[in-house]
Short mmCIF file of C-alpha atoms and ligand atoms in Angstrom, two decimals:
data_model
loop_
_atom_site.label_atom_id
_atom_site.label_comp_id
_atom_site.label_asym_id
_atom_site.label_seq_id
_atom_site.Cartn_x
_atom_site.Cartn_y
_atom_site.Cartn_z
CA MET A 7 -31.40 220.93 213.19
CA HIS A 8 -28.33 218.78 212.52
CA PRO A 9 -25.38 221.15 211.83
CA MET A 10 -24.40 219.21 208.70
CA LEU A 11 -27.93 219.53 207.34
CA ASN A 12 -27.75 223.23 208.05
CA ILE A 13 -24.56 223.58 206.00
CA GLY A 14 -26.11 221.55 203.18
CA ILE A 15 -29.16 223.80 203.14
CA ARG A 16 -27.04 226.95 203.00
CA ALA A 17 -25.03 225.48 200.15
CA ALA A 18 -28.19 224.46 198.26
CA HIS A 19 -29.77 227.88 198.69
CA ALA A 20 -26.64 229.68 197.50
CA ALA A 21 -26.30 227.38 194.47
CA GLY A 22 -30.03 227.60 193.68
CA ASP A 23 -30.02 231.40 193.85
CA ASN A 24 -27.12 231.44 191.42
CA ILE A 25 -28.88 229.05 189.01
CA VAL A 26 -32.02 231.21 189.03
CA ARG A 27 -29.96 234.28 188.08
CA TYR A 28 -29.25 232.61 184.73
CA VAL A 29 -32.80 231.54 183.90
CA ASP A 30 -33.39 234.53 181.62
CA ARG A 31 -29.91 234.37 180.08
CA ILE A 32 -29.71 230.79 178.86
CA GLU A 33 -29.01 231.79 175.25
CA GLY A 34 -25.59 233.21 176.08
CA LEU A 35 -24.36 230.25 178.13
CA GLU A 36 -21.36 228.17 177.28
CA ILE A 37 -22.53 224.56 176.99
CA ASP A 38 -20.42 221.41 176.66
CA SER A 39 -21.63 217.95 175.85
CA LYS A 40 -20.20 215.31 178.23
CA SER A 41 -21.60 212.55 176.07
CA ARG A 42 -24.55 212.26 173.70
CA ASN A 43 -27.50 214.23 175.15
CA ASP A 44 -25.65 214.83 178.41
CA PHE A 45 -24.90 218.53 178.74
CA VAL A 46 -23.07 220.69 181.22
CA SER A 47 -23.10 224.45 181.33
CA GLU A 48 -21.11 227.03 183.21
CA VAL A 49 -24.17 227.26 185.48
CA ASP A 50 -23.73 223.63 186.61
CA LYS A 51 -20.05 224.26 187.24
CA GLN A 52 -20.61 227.46 189.20
CA ALA A 53 -23.33 225.87 191.30
CA GLU A 54 -21.06 222.94 192.09
CA ALA A 55 -18.18 225.26 193.05
CA ILE A 56 -20.49 227.20 195.38
CA ILE A 57 -21.67 224.02 197.12
CA ILE A 58 -18.17 222.59 197.49
CA ASP A 59 -16.92 225.90 198.85
CA HIS A 60 -19.59 225.89 201.58
CA ILE A 61 -18.82 222.30 202.54
CA ARG A 62 -15.03 222.71 202.50
CA LYS A 63 -15.21 225.76 204.72
CA ALA A 64 -17.34 223.98 207.31
CA TYR A 65 -15.92 220.46 207.00
CA PRO A 66 -12.47 220.46 205.39
CA ASP A 67 -11.95 216.74 206.19
CA HIS A 68 -15.10 215.51 204.50
CA GLY A 69 -15.03 213.72 201.16
CA ILE A 70 -16.95 214.82 198.10
CA LEU A 71 -18.43 213.06 195.08
CA ALA A 72 -19.80 215.63 192.67
CA GLU A 73 -21.28 215.28 189.19
CA GLU A 74 -18.93 217.70 187.43
CA SER A 75 -15.69 217.46 189.42
CA GLY A 76 -15.70 213.83 190.57
CA LYS A 77 -14.47 212.29 193.81
CA HIS A 78 -12.17 213.94 196.34
CA GLY A 79 -11.00 213.15 199.86
CA ASN A 80 -11.81 210.30 202.20
CA ASP A 81 -15.30 208.93 202.46
CA THR A 82 -16.06 208.52 206.16
CA TYR A 83 -18.29 211.49 205.52
CA GLN A 84 -19.04 211.85 201.83
CA TRP A 85 -21.14 214.61 200.30
CA ILE A 86 -22.76 213.51 197.05
CA ILE A 87 -23.64 216.51 194.93
CA ASP A 88 -25.70 217.11 191.83
CA PRO A 89 -25.47 220.89 191.49
CA LEU A 90 -28.17 221.02 188.82
CA ASP A 91 -30.31 217.95 188.37
CA GLY A 92 -32.33 218.49 185.22
CA THR A 93 -29.71 220.35 183.17
CA THR A 94 -31.49 219.55 179.91
CA ASN A 95 -34.70 221.08 181.29
CA PHE A 96 -32.81 224.13 182.54
CA LEU A 97 -31.17 224.70 179.16
CA HIS A 98 -34.60 224.68 177.51
CA GLY A 99 -36.20 226.98 180.07
CA PHE A 100 -38.40 224.05 181.16
CA PRO A 101 -39.05 224.79 184.83
CA GLN A 102 -38.19 221.47 186.47
CA PHE A 103 -34.70 221.20 187.98
CA ALA A 104 -33.12 221.10 191.42
CA VAL A 105 -29.99 221.11 193.51
CA SER A 106 -29.40 217.73 195.16
CA ILE A 107 -27.03 217.22 198.09
CA GLY A 108 -26.81 213.99 200.06
CA LEU A 109 -24.41 213.20 202.90
CA LEU A 110 -23.33 209.62 203.60
CA HIS A 111 -21.66 208.62 206.86
CA LYS A 112 -19.67 205.38 206.54
CA GLY A 113 -21.74 204.55 203.49
CA VAL A 114 -25.11 205.13 205.17
CA PHE A 115 -27.49 207.94 204.14
CA ASP A 116 -27.24 210.62 206.80
CA GLN A 117 -28.54 213.98 205.54
CA ALA A 118 -30.47 215.00 202.43
CA ILE A 119 -31.33 218.24 200.66
CA VAL A 120 -33.22 218.65 197.39
CA TYR A 121 -33.93 222.28 196.55
CA ASP A 122 -36.17 223.50 193.73
CA PRO A 123 -35.03 227.12 193.39
CA LEU A 124 -37.89 228.22 191.12
CA ARG A 125 -40.67 227.09 193.43
CA GLN A 126 -38.47 227.66 196.48
CA GLU A 127 -39.31 224.20 197.71
CA LEU A 128 -36.73 222.80 200.11
CA PHE A 129 -36.93 219.08 200.81
CA THR A 130 -34.75 217.93 203.72
CA ALA A 131 -34.18 214.81 205.77
CA SER A 132 -31.89 213.66 208.58
CA LYS A 133 -31.39 209.99 209.37
CA GLY A 134 -33.91 209.02 212.02
CA GLY A 135 -35.43 212.50 212.05
CA GLY A 136 -38.09 212.36 209.34
CA ALA A 137 -38.37 214.35 206.12
CA ASN A 138 -39.69 217.86 205.56
CA LEU A 139 -40.81 220.18 202.80
CA ASN A 140 -40.19 223.79 203.81
CA ASN A 141 -40.07 222.70 207.45
CA ARG A 142 -43.36 220.77 207.35
CA ARG A 143 -43.29 217.02 207.83
CA ILE A 144 -43.93 214.98 204.66
CA ARG A 145 -45.10 211.39 204.15
CA VAL A 146 -45.27 209.12 201.13
CA SER A 147 -48.73 208.67 199.64
CA LYS A 148 -51.28 206.27 201.05
CA GLN A 149 -52.17 204.93 197.60
CA LYS A 150 -52.82 201.20 197.91
CA GLU A 151 -53.09 199.96 194.32
CA LEU A 152 -51.27 200.69 191.07
CA GLU A 153 -54.68 201.30 189.57
CA GLY A 154 -55.16 205.00 190.34
CA ALA A 155 -51.46 205.56 191.06
CA LEU A 156 -49.39 208.35 189.47
CA ILE A 157 -45.92 207.02 188.70
CA GLY A 158 -42.74 208.90 187.80
CA THR A 159 -40.05 207.55 185.53
CA GLY A 160 -37.07 208.52 183.39
CA PHE A 161 -36.55 207.53 179.76
CA PRO A 162 -33.12 206.48 178.51
CA TYR A 163 -31.42 209.55 177.04
CA GLY A 164 -27.79 208.98 175.96
CA ASP A 165 -26.72 205.46 175.32
CA MET A 166 -29.74 203.66 173.86
CA ASP A 167 -28.52 200.13 174.69
CA ASN A 168 -31.14 199.90 177.39
CA LEU A 169 -34.02 201.27 175.33
CA ASP A 170 -35.69 197.91 174.61
CA ASN A 171 -35.42 196.91 178.24
CA TYR A 172 -36.95 200.22 179.28
CA LEU A 173 -39.76 200.00 176.72
CA GLU A 174 -40.60 196.55 178.03
CA SER A 175 -40.97 197.96 181.56
CA PHE A 176 -43.07 200.84 180.19
CA ARG A 177 -45.29 198.44 178.25
CA LYS A 178 -45.98 196.51 181.45
CA LEU A 179 -46.64 199.50 183.70
CA CYS A 180 -48.38 201.96 181.39
CA PRO A 181 -51.70 200.06 181.23
CA VAL A 182 -51.97 199.39 184.97
CA THR A 183 -51.42 202.89 186.43
CA ALA A 184 -53.38 206.16 186.38
CA GLY A 185 -50.54 207.91 184.60
CA ILE A 186 -46.82 208.09 184.05
CA ARG A 187 -44.75 211.29 184.25
CA ARG A 188 -41.22 211.96 182.98
CA SER A 189 -40.08 215.21 184.59
CA GLY A 190 -36.37 215.18 183.64
CA SER A 191 -35.09 215.61 187.21
CA ALA A 192 -34.73 212.33 189.07
CA ALA A 193 -33.87 214.08 192.34
CA LEU A 194 -37.15 216.00 192.22
CA ASP A 195 -39.04 212.85 191.22
CA LEU A 196 -37.75 211.12 194.34
CA ALA A 197 -38.63 214.17 196.45
CA TYR A 198 -42.14 214.05 194.95
CA VAL A 199 -42.46 210.40 195.96
CA ALA A 200 -41.38 211.41 199.47
CA CYS A 201 -44.16 214.01 199.75
CA GLY A 202 -46.83 211.92 198.04
CA ARG A 203 -47.17 213.88 194.78
CA LEU A 204 -46.02 210.74 192.99
CA ASP A 205 -47.10 207.34 194.29
CA GLY A 206 -44.07 205.56 192.87
CA PHE A 207 -41.06 205.81 190.57
CA TRP A 208 -38.80 203.64 188.46
CA GLU A 209 -35.75 204.35 186.31
CA TYR A 210 -32.65 202.57 185.00
CA ASN A 211 -29.05 203.80 185.01
CA LEU A 212 -29.28 206.70 187.41
CA LYS A 213 -26.11 208.12 188.90
CA LYS A 214 -25.30 208.22 192.62
CA TRP A 215 -25.78 212.01 192.68
CA ASP A 216 -29.30 211.66 191.25
CA ILE A 217 -30.24 209.26 194.06
CA ALA A 218 -28.30 210.04 197.26
CA ALA A 219 -30.53 212.80 198.64
CA GLY A 220 -33.84 211.57 197.24
CA ALA A 221 -33.36 208.10 198.71
CA LEU A 222 -33.09 209.38 202.29
CA LEU A 223 -36.09 211.67 201.72
CA ILE A 224 -38.14 208.60 200.77
CA LEU A 225 -36.85 206.42 203.60
CA GLU A 226 -37.53 209.14 206.15
CA SER A 227 -41.03 209.75 204.81
CA GLY A 228 -42.02 206.12 205.25
CA GLY A 229 -41.28 204.81 201.76
CA ILE A 230 -38.97 202.14 200.44
CA LEU A 231 -36.44 201.82 197.63
CA SER A 232 -35.13 198.80 195.83
CA ASP A 233 -33.02 197.81 192.88
CA ILE A 234 -35.18 196.73 189.94
CA ASP A 235 -33.62 193.25 190.44
CA LYS A 236 -35.13 193.32 193.98
CA SER A 237 -31.70 193.63 195.67
CA ASP A 238 -30.52 196.60 197.74
CA ASN A 239 -27.88 197.60 195.19
CA TYR A 240 -29.74 200.55 193.69
CA MET A 241 -27.00 203.08 194.59
CA SER A 242 -24.39 201.17 192.59
CA SER A 243 -26.61 199.85 189.77
CA GLY A 244 -28.67 203.03 189.42
CA ASN A 245 -31.72 200.88 188.64
CA ILE A 246 -34.37 201.98 191.06
CA VAL A 247 -37.94 201.38 192.16
CA ALA A 248 -39.46 203.54 194.91
CA GLY A 249 -42.73 204.33 196.59
CA ASN A 250 -44.73 203.37 199.64
CA THR A 251 -44.37 199.70 200.55
CA ARG A 252 -47.45 198.52 198.67
CA ILE A 253 -46.77 200.47 195.48
CA SER A 254 -43.06 199.55 195.40
CA THR A 255 -43.93 195.89 195.83
CA GLN A 256 -46.54 196.04 193.08
CA LEU A 257 -44.18 197.89 190.74
CA LEU A 258 -41.58 195.15 191.26
CA ASP A 259 -44.19 192.41 190.76
CA VAL A 260 -45.32 193.90 187.46
CA LEU A 261 -41.74 194.52 186.29
CA HIS A 262 -40.92 190.86 187.00
CA SER A 263 -44.14 189.46 185.55
P1 2AM B 330 -28.74 215.69 185.16
O1 2AM B 330 -29.53 216.82 184.62
O2 2AM B 330 -28.13 215.99 186.47
O3 2AM B 330 -27.75 215.13 184.18
C1 2AM B 330 -32.97 211.22 184.98
O4 2AM B 330 -33.40 210.90 183.74
C2 2AM B 330 -31.66 211.94 185.07
O5 2AM B 330 -30.89 211.82 183.92
C3 2AM B 330 -31.91 213.37 185.26
O6 2AM B 330 -32.03 213.60 186.63
C4 2AM B 330 -30.75 214.08 184.60
O7 2AM B 330 -29.77 214.50 185.50
C5 2AM B 330 -30.11 213.00 183.74
N1 2AM B 330 -30.05 213.41 182.35
C6 2AM B 330 -28.93 213.70 181.68
N2 2AM B 330 -29.20 214.01 180.40
C7 2AM B 330 -30.54 213.91 180.25
C8 2AM B 330 -31.43 214.11 179.16
N3 2AM B 330 -30.99 214.47 177.94
N4 2AM B 330 -32.73 213.94 179.38
C9 2AM B 330 -33.15 213.58 180.58
N5 2AM B 330 -32.39 213.36 181.65
C10 2AM B 330 -31.08 213.53 181.51
CA1 CA B 331 -26.55 217.50 186.95
#
């Protein structure tokens, strides 16, 4: 195993274990609102500190971009961290959230970890080395047509400027798929595309830390990702379409129809 992946896994496990300790004590947590409908709790902050501590100890020169504490250091190697993806779910006791850690080397996806601490599902990928779920190789689904496909998405939640745009995409896709799921954790949605539980995914306005690990999982499991405008700029725009090649292409065709 790549040593950097190994450090990422240790960090994700330690953060995930800490998150799970609070699952039965959500009522007493201190919760701040970063913006409308965007919450952060002391659990997010602790998990992030645990991850950063692991990385700093192993790789003091590496840069970090983390959801709660921002950007630090140089970015030849940059760890992109969402300590708790699905905070709103977590705060409601809704069991769908994950730790997401992606490593970029000179701007290219290099290592990926998405860890669901409740199900103890560890999704990992190394550039050129394939993607795994709990050490077993995963592949994107073989679904050929949107008809019969299960598609993940995310609804707008804070700023509603994009709501009409989103509803238009939903109106186009809802009638032509087998079903649409909104889980509340984009990192897990991408991991589910990577292992074939979802056939495809689309969402607007994601953040880099929602995408960085999930994107490499998909690429290494034989899938593709694109910006909704068909460019490769999904990391900076946050507007993303993913799936196997056929489903991604069909999702884009319908979105542009
Ligand atoms: P977060 O929990 O790390 O903030 C996809 O919709 C992403 O949006 C989620 O992965 C989630 O990441 C973020 N998000 C923030 N607030 C949300 C909310 N109120 N409902 C759903 N997703 C939210
Ligand atoms: Ca988060």
